Short mmCIF file of C-alpha atoms in Angstrom, two decimals:
data_model
loop_
_atom_site.label_atom_id
_atom_site.label_comp_id
_atom_site.label_asym_id
_atom_site.label_seq_id
_atom_site.Cartn_x
_atom_site.Cartn_y
_atom_site.Cartn_z
CA MET A 1 12.07 92.42 256.84
CA LYS A 2 15.29 94.35 256.89
CA ASN A 3 17.23 91.20 256.00
CA ASN A 4 14.97 90.60 253.06
CA ASN A 5 15.51 94.12 251.94
CA ASN A 6 19.26 93.69 252.18
CA THR A 7 19.00 90.47 250.29
CA ASN A 8 16.95 92.15 247.65
CA ASN A 9 19.43 94.97 247.44
CA ASN A 10 22.29 92.52 247.03
CA ASN A 11 20.38 90.70 244.35
CA ASN A 12 19.75 93.96 242.55
CA ASN A 13 23.45 94.84 242.67
CA ASN A 14 24.39 91.40 241.34
CA THR A 15 21.87 91.74 238.57
CA LYS A 16 23.44 95.01 237.51
CA LEU A 17 26.86 93.38 237.31
CA ILE A 18 25.49 90.49 235.22
CA LEU A 19 23.84 92.94 232.81
CA LEU A 20 27.04 94.97 232.38
CA HIS A 21 29.33 91.99 231.78
CA PRO A 22 27.94 90.87 228.39
CA TYR A 23 28.17 94.46 227.13
CA ILE A 24 31.83 94.58 227.96
CA LEU A 25 32.44 91.31 226.08
CA LYS A 26 30.41 92.53 223.10
CA GLN A 27 32.39 95.77 222.95
CA GLY A 28 35.69 93.81 222.92
CA ASN A 29 34.48 91.53 220.14
CA SER A 30 33.42 94.53 218.08
CA ASN A 31 36.90 96.04 218.29
CA ARG A 32 38.42 92.75 217.20
CA LEU A 33 36.01 92.51 214.28
CA TRP A 34 36.92 96.00 213.11
CA LEU A 35 40.61 95.19 213.36
CA LEU A 36 40.10 91.94 211.42
CA ALA A 37 38.10 93.73 208.72
CA PHE A 38 40.77 96.44 208.43
CA VAL A 39 43.57 93.88 208.01
CA SER A 40 41.53 91.81 205.52
CA PHE A 41 40.74 94.88 203.40
CA PHE A 42 44.38 95.86 203.02
CA THR A 43 45.41 92.25 202.36
CA VAL A 44 42.90 91.95 199.50
CA ALA A 45 43.90 95.38 198.13
CA PHE A 46 47.59 94.38 198.15
CA LEU A 47 46.86 91.11 196.33
CA LEU A 48 44.76 92.86 193.68
CA THR A 49 47.45 95.49 193.14
CA LEU A 50 50.11 92.80 192.78
CA ILE A 51 48.04 90.82 190.25
CA TYR A 52 47.15 93.94 188.20
CA THR A 53 50.76 95.14 188.12
CA ARG A 54 52.02 91.74 186.93
CA ASP A 55 49.35 91.49 184.20
CA SER A 56 50.00 95.06 183.08
CA THR A 57 53.74 94.43 182.86
CA THR A 58 53.17 91.22 180.88
CA THR A 59 50.79 93.00 178.47
CA THR A 60 53.21 95.88 177.95
CA ALA A 61 56.09 93.51 177.27
CA ALA A 62 53.99 91.53 174.80
CA ALA A 63 52.91 94.70 173.00
CA ALA A 64 56.51 95.87 172.77
CA ALA A 65 57.57 92.51 171.37
CA SER A 66 54.75 92.61 168.81
CA SER A 67 55.70 96.11 167.73
CA ALA A 68 59.29 95.04 167.25
CA ALA A 69 58.27 91.96 165.29
CA ILE A 70 55.75 93.68 162.95
CA PRO A 71 57.22 96.67 161.03
CA THR A 72 55.15 99.63 159.87
CA ALA A 73 53.35 98.80 156.63
CA GLY A 74 55.55 99.48 153.61
CA PHE A 75 58.45 100.81 155.64
CA SER A 76 61.05 99.54 158.07
CA GLY A 77 63.64 101.71 159.71
CA GLY A 78 67.18 102.07 158.46
CA GLY A 79 68.81 100.65 161.57
CA GLY A 80 69.25 97.10 160.24
CA SER A 81 72.36 95.77 158.59
CA PRO A 82 72.44 95.30 154.78
CA LEU A 83 71.83 91.91 153.23
CA PRO A 84 75.02 89.89 152.71
CA ASN A 85 76.11 89.53 149.10
CA THR A 86 75.62 85.77 149.27
CA VAL A 87 71.96 86.26 150.22
CA ILE A 88 71.45 88.79 147.41
CA ASN A 89 73.04 86.50 144.84
CA THR A 90 70.94 83.57 146.06
CA LEU A 91 67.72 85.56 145.73
CA LEU A 92 68.68 86.69 142.23
CA HIS A 93 69.60 83.15 141.23
CA TYR A 94 66.28 81.61 142.21
CA ALA A 95 64.20 84.54 140.93
CA SER A 96 65.84 84.31 137.51
CA ARG A 97 65.48 80.49 137.40
CA SER A 98 61.72 80.63 137.89
CA ASN A 99 59.39 79.04 135.33
CA ASP A 100 57.31 82.23 135.13
CA THR A 101 56.98 83.37 131.51
CA PHE A 102 57.37 87.07 132.30
CA LYS A 103 60.30 86.83 134.70
CA MET A 104 63.43 88.96 134.42
CA SER A 105 66.73 87.35 133.56
CA PHE A 106 69.71 87.43 135.89
CA GLY A 107 71.31 90.09 133.65
CA GLU A 108 68.26 92.32 134.09
CA LEU A 109 67.94 91.76 137.82
CA LYS A 110 71.60 92.35 138.64
CA PRO A 111 71.85 96.10 137.77
CA ILE A 112 68.76 96.90 139.86
CA ALA A 113 70.03 94.80 142.77
CA ASP A 114 73.44 96.49 142.60
CA VAL A 115 71.87 99.96 142.85
CA LEU A 116 69.67 98.91 145.78
CA ARG A 117 72.67 97.38 147.56
CA LYS A 118 74.62 100.65 147.27
CA CYS A 119 71.64 102.89 148.11
CA SER A 120 72.07 104.63 151.47
CA PRO A 121 69.45 103.43 153.96
CA PRO A 122 66.67 104.10 154.32
CA CYS A 123 66.38 103.71 150.53
CA ASN A 124 63.15 104.81 148.84
CA LEU A 125 62.06 102.49 146.01
CA LEU A 126 59.00 103.12 143.81
CA VAL A 127 57.90 100.32 141.47
CA PHE A 128 55.27 100.56 138.73
CA GLY A 129 53.82 97.09 138.28
CA LEU A 130 53.14 94.07 140.48
CA THR A 131 55.19 91.34 138.84
CA HIS A 132 56.98 88.09 139.45
CA GLU A 133 59.80 90.08 141.10
CA THR A 134 57.64 92.03 143.59
CA LEU A 135 58.72 90.07 146.67
CA LEU A 136 62.32 90.19 145.48
CA TRP A 137 62.35 94.02 145.37
CA LYS A 138 60.80 94.16 148.82
CA ALA A 139 63.42 91.79 150.18
CA LEU A 140 66.39 93.52 148.54
CA ASN A 141 65.25 96.87 149.97
CA HIS A 142 64.54 95.43 153.41
CA ASN A 143 65.92 98.48 155.25
CA GLY A 144 63.95 100.99 153.19
CA ARG A 145 60.56 102.10 151.94
CA THR A 146 59.14 100.19 148.96
CA VAL A 147 55.86 101.16 147.27
CA PHE A 148 54.19 99.38 144.36
CA ILE A 149 51.74 100.90 141.86
CA ASP A 150 49.49 98.71 139.69
CA GLU A 151 46.59 99.37 137.33
CA ASN A 152 44.49 96.47 138.66
CA ARG A 153 42.87 97.44 141.95
CA TYR A 154 41.63 93.92 142.62
CA TYR A 155 45.05 92.39 142.10
CA ALA A 156 46.65 95.07 144.28
CA ALA A 157 44.17 94.35 147.09
CA TYR A 158 44.64 90.59 146.67
CA TYR A 159 48.43 90.92 146.74
CA GLU A 160 48.33 93.00 149.92
CA GLN A 161 46.04 90.46 151.54
CA LEU A 162 48.32 87.61 150.49
CA HIS A 163 51.48 89.50 151.54
CA PRO A 164 50.62 92.07 154.26
CA GLU A 165 54.20 93.39 154.21
CA ILE A 166 53.67 94.72 150.66
CA ASP A 167 52.57 98.35 150.26
CA ALA A 168 50.58 98.46 146.98
CA TYR A 169 48.23 101.06 145.46
CA ASP A 170 46.12 101.03 142.33
CA VAL A 171 46.02 103.78 139.71
CA GLN A 172 43.84 104.47 136.70
CA TYR A 173 45.85 105.04 133.52
CA THR A 174 44.14 107.34 131.00
CA THR A 175 46.37 106.85 127.95
CA LYS A 176 46.63 104.39 125.07
CA ALA A 177 49.77 103.07 123.45
CA SER A 178 48.44 104.16 120.05
CA GLU A 179 48.35 107.80 121.27
CA THR A 180 52.05 108.04 122.09
CA ARG A 181 52.93 110.43 119.25
CA GLU A 182 50.10 112.84 120.12
CA LEU A 183 50.84 112.66 123.85
CA ILE A 184 54.51 113.54 123.39
CA ALA A 185 53.54 116.46 121.18
CA LEU A 186 51.06 117.59 123.84
CA ALA A 187 53.73 117.44 126.55
CA ARG A 188 56.11 119.53 124.46
CA ASP A 189 53.37 122.07 123.83
CA GLN A 190 52.62 122.39 127.58
CA ILE A 191 56.18 122.07 128.86
CA ARG A 192 56.08 125.55 130.44
CA ASN A 193 52.72 124.98 132.07
CA GLU A 194 51.02 121.77 133.11
CA CYS A 195 53.66 119.39 131.73
CA ARG A 196 56.79 121.12 133.04
CA PRO A 197 59.61 118.88 134.32
CA VAL A 198 59.66 120.29 137.88
CA GLN A 199 56.30 120.36 139.68
CA ASN A 200 54.06 118.69 142.23
CA LEU A 201 52.03 116.28 140.13
CA LEU A 202 49.36 116.08 142.81
CA PHE A 203 48.11 119.47 141.59
CA SER A 204 48.88 119.00 137.89
CA ASP A 205 46.42 118.68 135.02
CA CYS A 206 49.02 117.33 132.59
CA ARG A 207 47.49 114.32 130.88
CA LEU A 208 50.77 112.41 131.07
CA GLY A 209 51.23 112.86 134.81
CA LEU A 210 49.72 110.59 137.45
CA ASN A 211 47.94 112.80 139.99
CA ASP A 212 45.71 110.27 141.77
CA LEU A 213 48.35 108.44 143.78
CA PRO A 214 48.29 108.64 147.60
CA ASN A 215 49.43 112.09 148.71
CA HIS A 216 52.52 110.84 150.54
CA VAL A 217 53.92 109.34 147.32
CA TYR A 218 54.55 112.87 146.02
CA ASP A 219 56.33 113.91 149.23
CA VAL A 220 58.93 111.14 149.18
CA ASP A 221 62.36 111.73 147.65
CA TRP A 222 62.60 108.52 145.64
CA ASP A 223 66.11 107.10 145.23
CA VAL A 224 65.20 104.34 142.77
CA ILE A 225 62.20 104.10 140.42
CA LEU A 226 61.44 100.97 138.39
CA VAL A 227 58.94 101.14 135.52
CA ASP A 228 57.76 97.59 134.85
CA GLY A 229 54.09 98.25 134.09
CA PRO A 230 51.48 98.65 132.80
CA ARG A 231 51.22 96.51 129.67
CA GLY A 232 51.60 98.09 126.25
CA ASP A 233 51.41 95.12 123.90
CA TRP A 234 48.35 96.27 121.94
CA ALA A 235 47.01 99.57 120.61
CA ASP A 236 44.45 100.17 123.37
CA ALA A 237 46.79 99.14 126.20
CA PRO A 238 47.82 102.01 128.53
CA GLY A 239 51.48 101.85 127.59
CA ARG A 240 54.17 103.24 129.88
CA ILE A 241 54.28 106.88 128.87
CA GLN A 242 52.51 107.98 132.07
CA PRO A 243 54.79 106.19 134.57
CA ILE A 244 57.90 107.21 132.57
CA PHE A 245 56.81 110.86 132.51
CA THR A 246 55.87 110.68 136.21
CA ALA A 247 59.24 109.12 137.09
CA GLY A 248 61.04 111.91 135.22
CA VAL A 249 59.12 114.62 137.08
CA LEU A 250 59.50 112.98 140.51
CA ALA A 251 63.26 112.66 139.98
CA ARG A 252 63.69 116.29 138.92
CA SER A 253 61.39 117.67 141.64
CA LYS A 254 63.12 116.14 144.68
CA LYS A 255 63.36 118.46 147.66
CA GLY A 256 66.10 116.62 149.54
CA GLY A 257 68.06 113.42 149.79
CA ASN A 258 70.37 112.29 147.02
CA PRO A 259 70.08 114.71 144.07
CA LYS A 260 70.32 111.75 141.67
CA THR A 261 67.59 109.21 141.02
CA HIS A 262 68.12 105.84 139.33
CA VAL A 263 65.26 105.12 136.93
CA PHE A 264 64.96 101.68 135.33
CA VAL A 265 62.63 100.99 132.40
CA HIS A 266 61.88 97.35 131.65
CA ASP A 267 60.89 95.96 128.23
CA PHE A 268 63.24 98.52 126.79
CA ARG A 269 63.50 96.85 123.39
CA LYS A 270 59.93 97.88 122.64
CA GLY A 271 59.85 101.03 120.55
CA LEU A 272 57.45 103.02 122.73
CA GLU A 273 59.33 102.46 126.01
CA ARG A 274 62.61 103.54 124.44
CA VAL A 275 61.04 106.60 122.78
CA CYS A 276 59.33 107.72 126.01
CA GLY A 277 62.52 107.11 127.97
CA ASP A 278 64.59 109.23 125.60
CA GLU A 279 61.93 111.96 125.71
CA PHE A 280 61.39 112.32 129.46
CA LEU A 281 64.41 110.61 131.05
CA CYS A 282 66.82 111.69 128.30
CA ARG A 283 69.39 109.80 126.31
CA GLU A 284 72.26 111.72 127.90
CA ASN A 285 71.17 110.23 131.25
CA LEU A 286 71.19 106.64 129.95
CA VAL A 287 74.10 104.92 131.70
CA GLU A 288 73.36 101.30 130.80
CA SER A 289 71.01 99.45 128.48
CA SER A 290 70.27 95.99 127.19
CA ASP A 291 67.53 94.60 125.02
CA LEU A 292 65.07 94.64 127.91
CA LEU A 293 66.35 97.12 130.51
CA GLY A 294 67.27 100.78 130.33
CA HIS A 295 69.06 102.43 133.27
CA TYR A 296 68.88 106.23 133.60
CA VAL A 297 70.35 108.49 136.27
CA VAL A 298 68.29 111.68 136.46
CA GLU A 299 69.39 114.70 138.50
CA ARG A 300 67.31 117.15 140.47
CA MET A 301 66.57 120.38 138.55
CA ASP A 302 65.78 123.97 139.42
CA GLN A 303 62.07 124.74 139.66
CA ASN A 304 62.39 127.26 136.83
CA SER A 305 63.67 124.65 134.38
CA PHE A 306 61.43 124.03 131.39
CA GLN A 307 63.31 121.40 129.41
CA PHE A 308 63.60 117.70 130.11
CA CYS A 309 66.71 117.06 128.00
CA ARG A 310 69.62 119.14 126.81
CA ASN A 311 69.23 117.72 123.31
CA GLN A 312 65.59 117.01 122.63
CA THR A 313 65.08 113.76 120.74
CA VAL A 314 63.07 113.48 117.56
CA VAL A 315 59.76 111.72 118.14
CA SER A 316 59.59 108.46 116.23
CA THR A 317 56.99 105.86 117.09
CA SER A 318 57.07 103.71 114.01
CA SER A 319 57.25 100.62 116.24
CA SER A 320 54.13 100.07 118.33
CA SER A 321 55.07 96.86 120.09
#
């Protein structure tokens, strides 16, 4: 009986050892599993970080390249070099040789191109009228700001859609070519008030001034202004008295930049354009003229000035075409 008891005791002890052994193995496997999970987690995290960093760098580089390739609408910085004379002459040659009925001749294009070439960058160019030469003006002033104003809102929107680099705005003209005599008389009557030569037209009620352009147009010190629109071939056409008056006021009201502004008036042989030019841009400022182009250089004036010209011209609008 005692031997049986001893045997039983030995069996019990062996049983205890067998029960403890699997636990020890299980505990070791658990530690290895935790270690494996820990290493796997950090491996996956490192790979994700590497992939995200590479994609982010690629995206940033692509965005920077896109920004460099696409300039701000209507304006590119003045850091670029000027166009070579051979390129300018080539552009003028092909623009003047176009079959378009309303194109400018080489003799009309050249004075404007010469002024733009000599204009210190960034040059500010304001053009009234979307014409055959629109892309030419944008190209010649490639280091500056170029803004176009047209009376046809649908054409302005279409042109911007067709050429996204063009900055064009529409304006509603409120005058008629047949009213030129009365409008000049009105401006003279209100020259010390609403129609004075130095003012911010954005807040003006002068009938000759354009006050519905985008606000930033009035804040720019324009170096060159070209009046090549709207049409004035018939009595009820808007005529160009409003853009000519507006150009004269913008030139005299500059706050900074070059104190002189070059103002070109196209279709100068027409009686009304020449009369309005002499009235608001002044004959003493006319430096060059041909049958179709008048070139004025208008200087900045003191805000207390109330006279456009030193020698006021006599209004004569006998020619209406």
